[in-house]
Amino acid sequence: DSGVTQTPKHLITATGQRVTLRCSPRSGDLSVYWYQQSLDQGLQFLIQYYNGEERAKGNILERFSAQQFPDLHSELNLSSLELGDSALYFCASSPHVGGSYNEQFFGPGTRLTVL
Amino acid sequence: AQTVTQSQPEMSVQEAETVTLSCTYDTSESDYYLFWYKQPPSRQMILVIRQEAYKQQNATENRFSVNFQKAAKSFSLKISDSQLGDAAMYFCAYRSAENRDDKIIFGKGTRLHILP
């Protein structure tokens, strides 16, 4: 158990819908990351937040958005869902930013299926 | 942009034997970190081993060790005395030490089978 929690574990929805994935980082961790793992694209970095502020963006679609709240939990919002959005979405957290020992601890993931 | 390449989609090894997983990467940076992550059937991502590019000494963690060749941009993982619990997908990964972000760039993975 990494200490990072993600809800829900599984999500099945239809095309065109909107969903919210939730992540609670390890106690004390200020950085939160979102990654997408799909068969086509592999594991891809989506976005990073640090202490409530967006720090870096990766290959995140405009239909996707995220935020980190004052209590440091984060949500990833996916809208106008398409079949290709079906994937495993990981949240990770780390104590701070940068440095060799800023290890990212991964949550168990949310499996999203778009029908 | 940095890339990570794992040329072996699948490998098999007999239990108790040694296996080496290959990884090459491309970067113009001189300071970075390299990782091997394990993803068992549970899908949990687990950090196996970490290497700082400025360190010449190869990292080791119990039965896991790496062969880091900076000039060749090669970073292989050796698993000694393979165990059934080592069966998983293994990802080689890169993180810059020079960028503002901490994003990890992953390879496509190598699925490792352990034969009893």
Short mmCIF file of N, CA, C and O in Angstrom, two decimals, chain A:
data_model
loop_
_atom_site.label_atom_id
_atom_site.label_comp_id
_atom_site.label_asym_id
_atom_site.label_seq_id
_atom_site.Cartn_x
_atom_site.Cartn_y
_atom_site.Cartn_z
N ASP A 1 0.85 -1.19 0.00
CA ASP A 1 0.00 0.00 0.00
C ASP A 1 0.89 1.25 0.00
O ASP A 1 1.68 1.46 0.91
N SER A 2 0.74 2.07 -1.04
CA SER A 2 1.61 3.25 -1.19
C SER A 2 1.19 4.41 -0.30
O SER A 2 1.97 5.34 -0.09
N GLY A 3 -0.04 4.38 0.18
CA GLY A 3 -0.56 5.51 0.95
C GLY A 3 -1.35 6.49 0.10
O GLY A 3 -1.96 7.42 0.63
N VAL A 4 -1.32 6.30 -1.21
CA VAL A 4 -2.10 7.14 -2.12
C VAL A 4 -3.42 6.41 -2.40
O VAL A 4 -3.41 5.23 -2.75
N THR A 5 -4.52 7.10 -2.24
CA THR A 5 -5.82 6.48 -2.49
C THR A 5 -6.50 7.13 -3.69
O THR A 5 -6.36 8.35 -3.91
N GLN A 6 -7.18 6.31 -4.45
CA GLN A 6 -7.91 6.78 -5.61
C GLN A 6 -9.32 6.20 -5.59
O GLN A 6 -9.51 5.02 -5.28
N THR A 7 -10.27 7.04 -5.92
CA THR A 7 -11.65 6.57 -6.04
C THR A 7 -12.27 7.15 -7.30
O THR A 7 -11.92 8.26 -7.73
N PRO A 8 -13.17 6.40 -7.94
CA PRO A 8 -13.49 5.01 -7.66
C PRO A 8 -12.42 4.07 -8.24
O PRO A 8 -11.54 4.52 -8.95
N LYS A 9 -12.53 2.80 -7.96
CA LYS A 9 -11.60 1.83 -8.53
C LYS A 9 -11.94 1.56 -9.98
O LYS A 9 -11.06 1.36 -10.81
N HIS A 10 -13.23 1.47 -10.23
CA HIS A 10 -13.71 1.20 -11.58
C HIS A 10 -14.82 2.18 -11.91
O HIS A 10 -15.59 2.58 -11.04
N LEU A 11 -14.89 2.54 -13.19
CA LEU A 11 -15.90 3.47 -13.65
C LEU A 11 -16.29 3.06 -15.06
O LEU A 11 -15.42 2.94 -15.93
N ILE A 12 -17.58 2.83 -15.25
CA ILE A 12 -18.08 2.52 -16.59
C ILE A 12 -19.08 3.58 -16.97
O ILE A 12 -20.01 3.86 -16.22
N THR A 13 -18.88 4.17 -18.12
CA THR A 13 -19.77 5.25 -18.54
C THR A 13 -19.92 5.22 -20.06
O THR A 13 -19.34 4.38 -20.74
N ALA A 14 -20.70 6.15 -20.56
CA ALA A 14 -21.00 6.17 -22.00
C ALA A 14 -20.27 7.33 -22.67
O ALA A 14 -19.87 8.31 -22.02
N THR A 15 -20.15 7.23 -23.97
CA THR A 15 -19.54 8.32 -24.73
C THR A 15 -20.33 9.60 -24.53
O THR A 15 -21.56 9.57 -24.37
N GLY A 16 -19.61 10.70 -24.48
CA GLY A 16 -20.21 12.00 -24.31
C GLY A 16 -20.41 12.41 -22.86
O GLY A 16 -20.70 13.59 -22.60
N GLN A 17 -20.23 11.49 -21.95
CA GLN A 17 -20.44 11.79 -20.54
C GLN A 17 -19.22 12.47 -19.92
O GLN A 17 -18.16 12.59 -20.53
N ARG A 18 -19.40 12.88 -18.66
CA ARG A 18 -18.34 13.52 -17.89
C ARG A 18 -18.15 12.74 -16.58
O ARG A 18 -19.14 12.33 -15.97
N VAL A 19 -16.88 12.55 -16.19
CA VAL A 19 -16.60 11.84 -14.95
C VAL A 19 -15.54 12.60 -14.16
O VAL A 19 -14.78 13.40 -14.72
N THR A 20 -15.49 12.32 -12.87
CA THR A 20 -14.48 12.91 -11.99
C THR A 20 -13.76 11.81 -11.25
O THR A 20 -14.39 10.96 -10.60
N LEU A 21 -12.44 11.81 -11.34
CA LEU A 21 -11.60 10.86 -10.62
C LEU A 21 -10.96 11.61 -9.47
O LEU A 21 -10.50 12.74 -9.63
N ARG A 22 -10.90 10.94 -8.34
CA ARG A 22 -10.41 11.60 -7.12
C ARG A 22 -9.15 10.91 -6.60
O ARG A 22 -9.01 9.69 -6.71
N CYS A 23 -8.26 11.72 -6.06
CA CYS A 23 -6.99 11.22 -5.54
C CYS A 23 -6.67 11.89 -4.21
O CYS A 23 -6.73 13.12 -4.10
N SER A 24 -6.31 11.09 -3.22
CA SER A 24 -5.79 11.61 -1.96
C SER A 24 -4.33 11.23 -1.84
O SER A 24 -4.01 10.03 -1.83
N PRO A 25 -3.44 12.21 -1.77
CA PRO A 25 -2.01 11.89 -1.71
C PRO A 25 -1.62 11.33 -0.35
O PRO A 25 -2.41 11.34 0.59
N ARG A 26 -0.38 10.86 -0.25
CA ARG A 26 0.16 10.43 1.02
C ARG A 26 0.19 11.63 1.96
O ARG A 26 0.36 12.77 1.52
N SER A 27 0.05 11.34 3.23
CA SER A 27 0.08 12.41 4.21
C SER A 27 1.40 13.19 4.11
O SER A 27 2.48 12.60 4.13
N GLY A 28 1.26 14.50 3.96
CA GLY A 28 2.45 15.35 3.89
C GLY A 28 2.98 15.62 2.50
O GLY A 28 3.79 16.53 2.32
N ASP A 29 2.54 14.84 1.52
CA ASP A 29 3.02 15.07 0.15
C ASP A 29 2.33 16.29 -0.45
O ASP A 29 1.12 16.43 -0.37
N LEU A 30 3.12 17.14 -1.08
CA LEU A 30 2.58 18.37 -1.65
C LEU A 30 2.36 18.29 -3.16
O LEU A 30 1.61 19.07 -3.72
N SER A 31 3.06 17.37 -3.80
CA SER A 31 2.93 17.23 -5.27
C SER A 31 2.00 16.08 -5.61
O SER A 31 2.07 15.01 -5.00
N VAL A 32 1.17 16.33 -6.61
CA VAL A 32 0.28 15.29 -7.13
C VAL A 32 0.45 15.23 -8.64
O VAL A 32 0.58 16.27 -9.31
N TYR A 33 0.45 14.03 -9.16
CA TYR A 33 0.63 13.80 -10.59
C TYR A 33 -0.51 12.91 -11.09
O TYR A 33 -0.99 12.04 -10.37
N TRP A 34 -0.88 13.11 -12.34
CA TRP A 34 -1.83 12.23 -13.00
C TRP A 34 -1.17 11.64 -14.24
O TRP A 34 -0.54 12.34 -15.02
N TYR A 35 -1.34 10.32 -14.39
CA TYR A 35 -0.83 9.59 -15.54
C TYR A 35 -1.97 8.76 -16.13
O TYR A 35 -2.86 8.31 -15.43
N GLN A 36 -1.88 8.54 -17.44
CA GLN A 36 -2.85 7.70 -18.13
C GLN A 36 -2.11 6.50 -18.71
O GLN A 36 -1.05 6.64 -19.33
N GLN A 37 -2.66 5.31 -18.48
CA GLN A 37 -2.07 4.11 -19.07
C GLN A 37 -3.10 3.47 -19.99
O GLN A 37 -4.14 2.99 -19.57
N SER A 38 -2.79 3.47 -21.28
CA SER A 38 -3.67 2.86 -22.27
C SER A 38 -2.86 1.91 -23.12
O SER A 38 -1.63 1.98 -23.18
N LEU A 39 -3.57 1.01 -23.80
CA LEU A 39 -2.90 0.03 -24.65
C LEU A 39 -2.16 0.73 -25.80
O LEU A 39 -1.07 0.33 -26.18
N ASP A 40 -2.78 1.78 -26.33
CA ASP A 40 -2.20 2.48 -27.50
C ASP A 40 -0.98 3.31 -27.11
O ASP A 40 0.05 3.26 -27.77
N GLN A 41 -1.13 4.10 -26.06
CA GLN A 41 -0.13 5.13 -25.75
C GLN A 41 0.81 4.75 -24.61
O GLN A 41 1.75 5.48 -24.33
N GLY A 42 0.55 3.63 -23.96
CA GLY A 42 1.38 3.28 -22.81
C GLY A 42 1.09 4.19 -21.64
O GLY A 42 -0.01 4.71 -21.49
N LEU A 43 2.11 4.43 -20.82
CA LEU A 43 1.98 5.28 -19.64
C LEU A 43 2.40 6.69 -19.99
O LEU A 43 3.54 6.93 -20.35
N GLN A 44 1.45 7.63 -19.84
CA GLN A 44 1.75 9.00 -20.22
C GLN A 44 1.45 9.96 -19.08
O GLN A 44 0.40 9.87 -18.44
N PHE A 45 2.34 10.91 -18.90
CA PHE A 45 2.14 11.97 -17.91
C PHE A 45 1.08 12.94 -18.40
O PHE A 45 1.11 13.37 -19.56
N LEU A 46 0.14 13.27 -17.54
CA LEU A 46 -0.90 14.23 -17.90
C LEU A 46 -0.64 15.60 -17.29
O LEU A 46 -0.60 16.60 -18.00
N ILE A 47 -0.50 15.66 -15.96
CA ILE A 47 -0.40 16.96 -15.31
C ILE A 47 0.16 16.79 -13.91
O ILE A 47 0.05 15.72 -13.31
N GLN A 48 0.81 17.86 -13.43
CA GLN A 48 1.38 17.88 -12.07
C GLN A 48 0.89 19.12 -11.34
O GLN A 48 0.86 20.20 -11.91
N TYR A 49 0.53 18.94 -10.09
CA TYR A 49 0.20 20.05 -9.21
C TYR A 49 1.14 20.04 -8.02
O TYR A 49 1.56 18.98 -7.56
N TYR A 50 1.45 21.24 -7.56
CA TYR A 50 2.28 21.36 -6.37
C TYR A 50 1.63 22.38 -5.44
O TYR A 50 1.50 23.55 -5.81
N ASN A 51 1.23 21.92 -4.29
CA ASN A 51 0.65 22.79 -3.26
C ASN A 51 -0.46 23.67 -3.82
O ASN A 51 -0.53 24.86 -3.51
N GLY A 52 -1.30 23.07 -4.62
CA GLY A 52 -2.47 23.77 -5.13
C GLY A 52 -2.29 24.46 -6.47
O GLY A 52 -3.27 24.91 -7.08
N GLU A 53 -1.06 24.55 -6.94
CA GLU A 53 -0.79 25.25 -8.20
C GLU A 53 -0.38 24.26 -9.29
O GLU A 53 0.38 23.32 -9.03
N GLU A 54 -0.85 24.52 -10.49
CA GLU A 54 -0.41 23.70 -11.61
C GLU A 54 1.07 23.95 -11.87
O GLU A 54 1.50 25.10 -12.00
N ARG A 55 1.83 22.86 -11.97
CA ARG A 55 3.27 23.00 -12.16
C ARG A 55 3.73 22.56 -13.54
O ARG A 55 4.68 23.12 -14.09
N ALA A 56 3.10 21.56 -14.09
CA ALA A 56 3.53 21.08 -15.40
C ALA A 56 2.37 20.38 -16.08
O ALA A 56 1.54 19.75 -15.43
N LYS A 57 2.34 20.52 -17.39
CA LYS A 57 1.32 19.86 -18.20
C LYS A 57 2.00 18.95 -19.20
O LYS A 57 3.00 19.33 -19.81
N GLY A 58 1.41 17.79 -19.39
CA GLY A 58 1.92 16.88 -20.40
C GLY A 58 0.92 16.74 -21.52
O GLY A 58 0.33 17.71 -21.98
N ASN A 59 0.69 15.51 -21.94
CA ASN A 59 -0.23 15.26 -23.05
C ASN A 59 -1.67 15.20 -22.59
O ASN A 59 -2.36 14.22 -22.80
N ILE A 60 -2.13 16.25 -21.98
CA ILE A 60 -3.50 16.27 -21.47
C ILE A 60 -4.41 16.96 -22.47
O ILE A 60 -4.11 18.04 -22.97
N LEU A 61 -5.51 16.28 -22.80
CA LEU A 61 -6.46 16.81 -23.77
C LEU A 61 -7.19 18.01 -23.19
O LEU A 61 -7.34 18.14 -21.98
N GLU A 62 -7.69 18.86 -24.08
CA GLU A 62 -8.45 20.03 -23.62
C GLU A 62 -9.74 19.62 -22.93
O GLU A 62 -10.26 20.38 -22.10
N ARG A 63 -10.24 18.44 -23.24
CA ARG A 63 -11.46 17.94 -22.60
C ARG A 63 -11.21 17.50 -21.16
O ARG A 63 -12.14 17.21 -20.42
N PHE A 64 -9.96 17.43 -20.80
CA PHE A 64 -9.59 17.00 -19.45
C PHE A 64 -9.13 18.20 -18.66
O PHE A 64 -8.45 19.10 -19.18
N SER A 65 -9.46 18.21 -17.38
CA SER A 65 -8.96 19.26 -16.51
C SER A 65 -8.72 18.68 -15.13
O SER A 65 -9.25 17.62 -14.79
N ALA A 66 -7.91 19.35 -14.35
CA ALA A 66 -7.60 18.86 -13.02
C ALA A 66 -7.46 20.03 -12.07
O ALA A 66 -7.33 21.18 -12.49
N GLN A 67 -7.52 19.74 -10.80
CA GLN A 67 -7.23 20.74 -9.80
C GLN A 67 -6.75 20.05 -8.52
O GLN A 67 -7.03 18.87 -8.30
N GLN A 68 -6.05 20.84 -7.71
CA GLN A 68 -5.63 20.36 -6.39
C GLN A 68 -6.21 21.33 -5.37
O GLN A 68 -6.03 22.54 -5.47
N PHE A 69 -6.86 20.77 -4.40
CA PHE A 69 -7.60 21.56 -3.42
C PHE A 69 -6.73 21.91 -2.22
O PHE A 69 -5.64 21.35 -2.05
N PRO A 70 -7.18 22.85 -1.37
CA PRO A 70 -6.37 23.25 -0.20
C PRO A 70 -5.99 22.09 0.71
O PRO A 70 -4.94 22.13 1.35
N ASP A 71 -6.83 21.05 0.77
CA ASP A 71 -6.45 19.90 1.60
C ASP A 71 -5.52 18.95 0.85
O ASP A 71 -5.20 17.87 1.35
N LEU A 72 -5.09 19.33 -0.33
CA LEU A 72 -4.12 18.67 -1.20
C LEU A 72 -4.67 17.50 -1.99
O LEU A 72 -3.93 16.95 -2.83
N HIS A 73 -5.93 17.13 -1.79
CA HIS A 73 -6.46 16.10 -2.66
C HIS A 73 -6.65 16.69 -4.06
O HIS A 73 -6.71 17.91 -4.24
N SER A 74 -6.73 15.81 -5.03
CA SER A 74 -6.82 16.28 -6.41
C SER A 74 -7.95 15.56 -7.13
O SER A 74 -8.34 14.45 -6.77
N GLU A 75 -8.49 16.24 -8.11
CA GLU A 75 -9.51 15.64 -8.96
C GLU A 75 -9.14 15.83 -10.43
O GLU A 75 -8.61 16.88 -10.81
N LEU A 76 -9.40 14.80 -11.20
CA LEU A 76 -9.20 14.84 -12.65
C LEU A 76 -10.58 14.72 -13.28
O LEU A 76 -11.29 13.75 -13.04
N ASN A 77 -10.96 15.74 -14.04
CA ASN A 77 -12.25 15.77 -14.69
C ASN A 77 -12.09 15.45 -16.17
O ASN A 77 -11.28 16.08 -16.87
N LEU A 78 -12.85 14.48 -16.63
CA LEU A 78 -12.81 14.08 -18.03
C LEU A 78 -14.19 14.31 -18.62
O LEU A 78 -15.19 13.79 -18.10
N SER A 79 -14.28 15.09 -19.68
CA SER A 79 -15.59 15.40 -20.25
C SER A 79 -15.65 14.99 -21.72
O SER A 79 -14.62 14.68 -22.34
N SER A 80 -16.88 14.99 -22.25
CA SER A 80 -17.12 14.59 -23.65
C SER A 80 -16.37 13.32 -23.97
O SER A 80 -15.62 13.23 -24.95
N LEU A 81 -16.56 12.33 -23.12
CA LEU A 81 -15.76 11.12 -23.21
C LEU A 81 -15.90 10.40 -24.53
O LEU A 81 -16.99 10.34 -25.13
N GLU A 82 -14.77 9.86 -24.98
CA GLU A 82 -14.72 9.09 -26.21
C GLU A 82 -14.24 7.68 -25.88
O GLU A 82 -13.65 7.45 -24.81
N LEU A 83 -14.46 6.77 -26.81
CA LEU A 83 -14.04 5.39 -26.59
C LEU A 83 -12.56 5.31 -26.25
O LEU A 83 -12.12 4.51 -25.42
N GLY A 84 -11.78 6.14 -26.92
CA GLY A 84 -10.33 6.12 -26.74
C GLY A 84 -9.85 6.62 -25.39
O GLY A 84 -8.67 6.52 -25.08
N ASP A 85 -10.77 7.15 -24.59
CA ASP A 85 -10.39 7.61 -23.25
C ASP A 85 -10.37 6.45 -22.26
O ASP A 85 -9.93 6.63 -21.12
N SER A 86 -10.85 5.29 -22.68
CA SER A 86 -10.80 4.12 -21.81
C SER A 86 -9.35 3.81 -21.47
O SER A 86 -8.52 3.64 -22.37
N ALA A 87 -9.05 3.76 -20.20
CA ALA A 87 -7.67 3.60 -19.75
C ALA A 87 -7.66 3.43 -18.25
O ALA A 87 -8.68 3.55 -17.58
N LEU A 88 -6.45 3.17 -17.75
CA LEU A 88 -6.20 3.17 -16.31
C LEU A 88 -5.56 4.51 -15.98
O LEU A 88 -4.57 4.89 -16.59
N TYR A 89 -6.17 5.22 -15.05
CA TYR A 89 -5.67 6.54 -14.68
C TYR A 89 -5.03 6.44 -13.29
O TYR A 89 -5.67 6.08 -12.31
N PHE A 90 -3.75 6.77 -13.27
CA PHE A 90 -3.00 6.73 -12.02
C PHE A 90 -2.82 8.13 -11.45
O PHE A 90 -2.55 9.08 -12.19
N CYS A 91 -2.90 8.20 -10.16
CA CYS A 91 -2.47 9.37 -9.43
C CYS A 91 -1.21 8.98 -8.68
O CYS A 91 -1.07 7.83 -8.21
N ALA A 92 -0.27 9.90 -8.58
CA ALA A 92 0.94 9.67 -7.79
C ALA A 92 1.17 10.91 -6.94
O ALA A 92 0.70 12.01 -7.27
N SER A 93 1.89 10.74 -5.84
CA SER A 93 2.23 11.90 -5.03
C SER A 93 3.69 11.81 -4.61
O SER A 93 4.28 10.72 -4.57
N SER A 94 4.26 12.96 -4.32
CA SER A 94 5.63 13.03 -3.83
C SER A 94 5.73 14.16 -2.83
O SER A 94 4.89 15.06 -2.82
N PRO A 95 6.76 14.13 -1.99
CA PRO A 95 6.85 15.12 -0.91
C PRO A 95 6.94 16.57 -1.38
O PRO A 95 6.32 17.45 -0.81
N HIS A 96 7.74 16.79 -2.45
CA HIS A 96 7.96 18.17 -2.88
C HIS A 96 8.19 18.17 -4.38
O HIS A 96 7.53 17.41 -5.09
N VAL A 97 9.08 19.04 -4.84
CA VAL A 97 9.42 19.06 -6.26
C VAL A 97 10.92 18.94 -6.42
O VAL A 97 11.68 19.45 -5.60
N GLY A 98 11.33 18.26 -7.47
CA GLY A 98 12.75 18.15 -7.78
C GLY A 98 13.51 17.30 -6.79
O GLY A 98 12.95 16.82 -5.80
N GLY A 99 14.78 17.10 -7.08
CA GLY A 99 15.63 16.35 -6.17
C GLY A 99 15.58 14.86 -6.46
O GLY A 99 14.59 14.33 -6.94
N SER A 100 16.65 14.19 -6.11
CA SER A 100 16.76 12.79 -6.47
C SER A 100 15.87 11.90 -5.61
O SER A 100 15.51 10.81 -6.02
N TYR A 101 15.50 12.34 -4.44
CA TYR A 101 14.70 11.49 -3.58
C TYR A 101 13.25 11.95 -3.49
O TYR A 101 12.55 11.67 -2.53
N ASN A 102 12.82 12.66 -4.53
CA ASN A 102 11.42 13.08 -4.59
C ASN A 102 10.62 11.97 -5.26
O ASN A 102 10.03 12.15 -6.33
N GLU A 103 10.61 10.80 -4.60
CA GLU A 103 10.00 9.63 -5.21
C GLU A 103 8.51 9.80 -5.36
O GLU A 103 7.83 10.32 -4.45
N GLN A 104 8.01 9.37 -6.49
CA GLN A 104 6.58 9.41 -6.74
C GLN A 104 5.97 8.08 -6.32
O GLN A 104 6.40 7.03 -6.78
N PHE A 105 4.98 8.14 -5.45
CA PHE A 105 4.27 6.95 -4.98
C PHE A 105 2.94 6.89 -5.72
O PHE A 105 2.17 7.86 -5.70
N PHE A 106 2.71 5.77 -6.35
CA PHE A 106 1.52 5.62 -7.20
C PHE A 106 0.35 5.02 -6.43
O PHE A 106 0.52 4.10 -5.62
N GLY A 107 -0.83 5.53 -6.73
CA GLY A 107 -2.05 4.94 -6.23
C GLY A 107 -2.41 3.71 -7.03
O GLY A 107 -1.74 3.36 -8.00
N PRO A 108 -3.50 3.03 -6.64
CA PRO A 108 -3.88 1.79 -7.31
C PRO A 108 -4.54 2.00 -8.67
O PRO A 108 -4.74 1.05 -9.42
N GLY A 109 -4.87 3.25 -9.00
CA GLY A 109 -5.46 3.54 -10.30
C GLY A 109 -6.97 3.47 -10.32
O GLY A 109 -7.60 2.82 -9.47
N THR A 110 -7.55 4.17 -11.28
CA THR A 110 -8.98 4.09 -11.58
C THR A 110 -9.11 3.56 -13.00
O THR A 110 -8.56 4.15 -13.93
N ARG A 111 -9.82 2.45 -13.13
CA ARG A 111 -10.04 1.87 -14.45
C ARG A 111 -11.29 2.50 -15.04
O ARG A 111 -12.38 2.30 -14.51
N LEU A 112 -11.13 3.25 -16.12
CA LEU A 112 -12.25 3.90 -16.80
C LEU A 112 -12.58 3.15 -18.08
O LEU A 112 -11.70 2.92 -18.91
N THR A 113 -13.82 2.76 -18.20
CA THR A 113 -14.30 2.12 -19.42
C THR A 113 -15.40 2.99 -20.02
O THR A 113 -16.39 3.29 -19.35
N VAL A 114 -15.20 3.39 -21.26
CA VAL A 114 -16.18 4.21 -21.97
C VAL A 114 -16.85 3.34 -23.03
O VAL A 114 -16.16 2.77 -23.89
N LEU A 115 -18.15 3.18 -22.92
CA LEU A 115 -18.89 2.32 -23.85
C LEU A 115 -19.64 3.14 -24.89
O LEU A 115 -20.02 4.29 -24.65
#
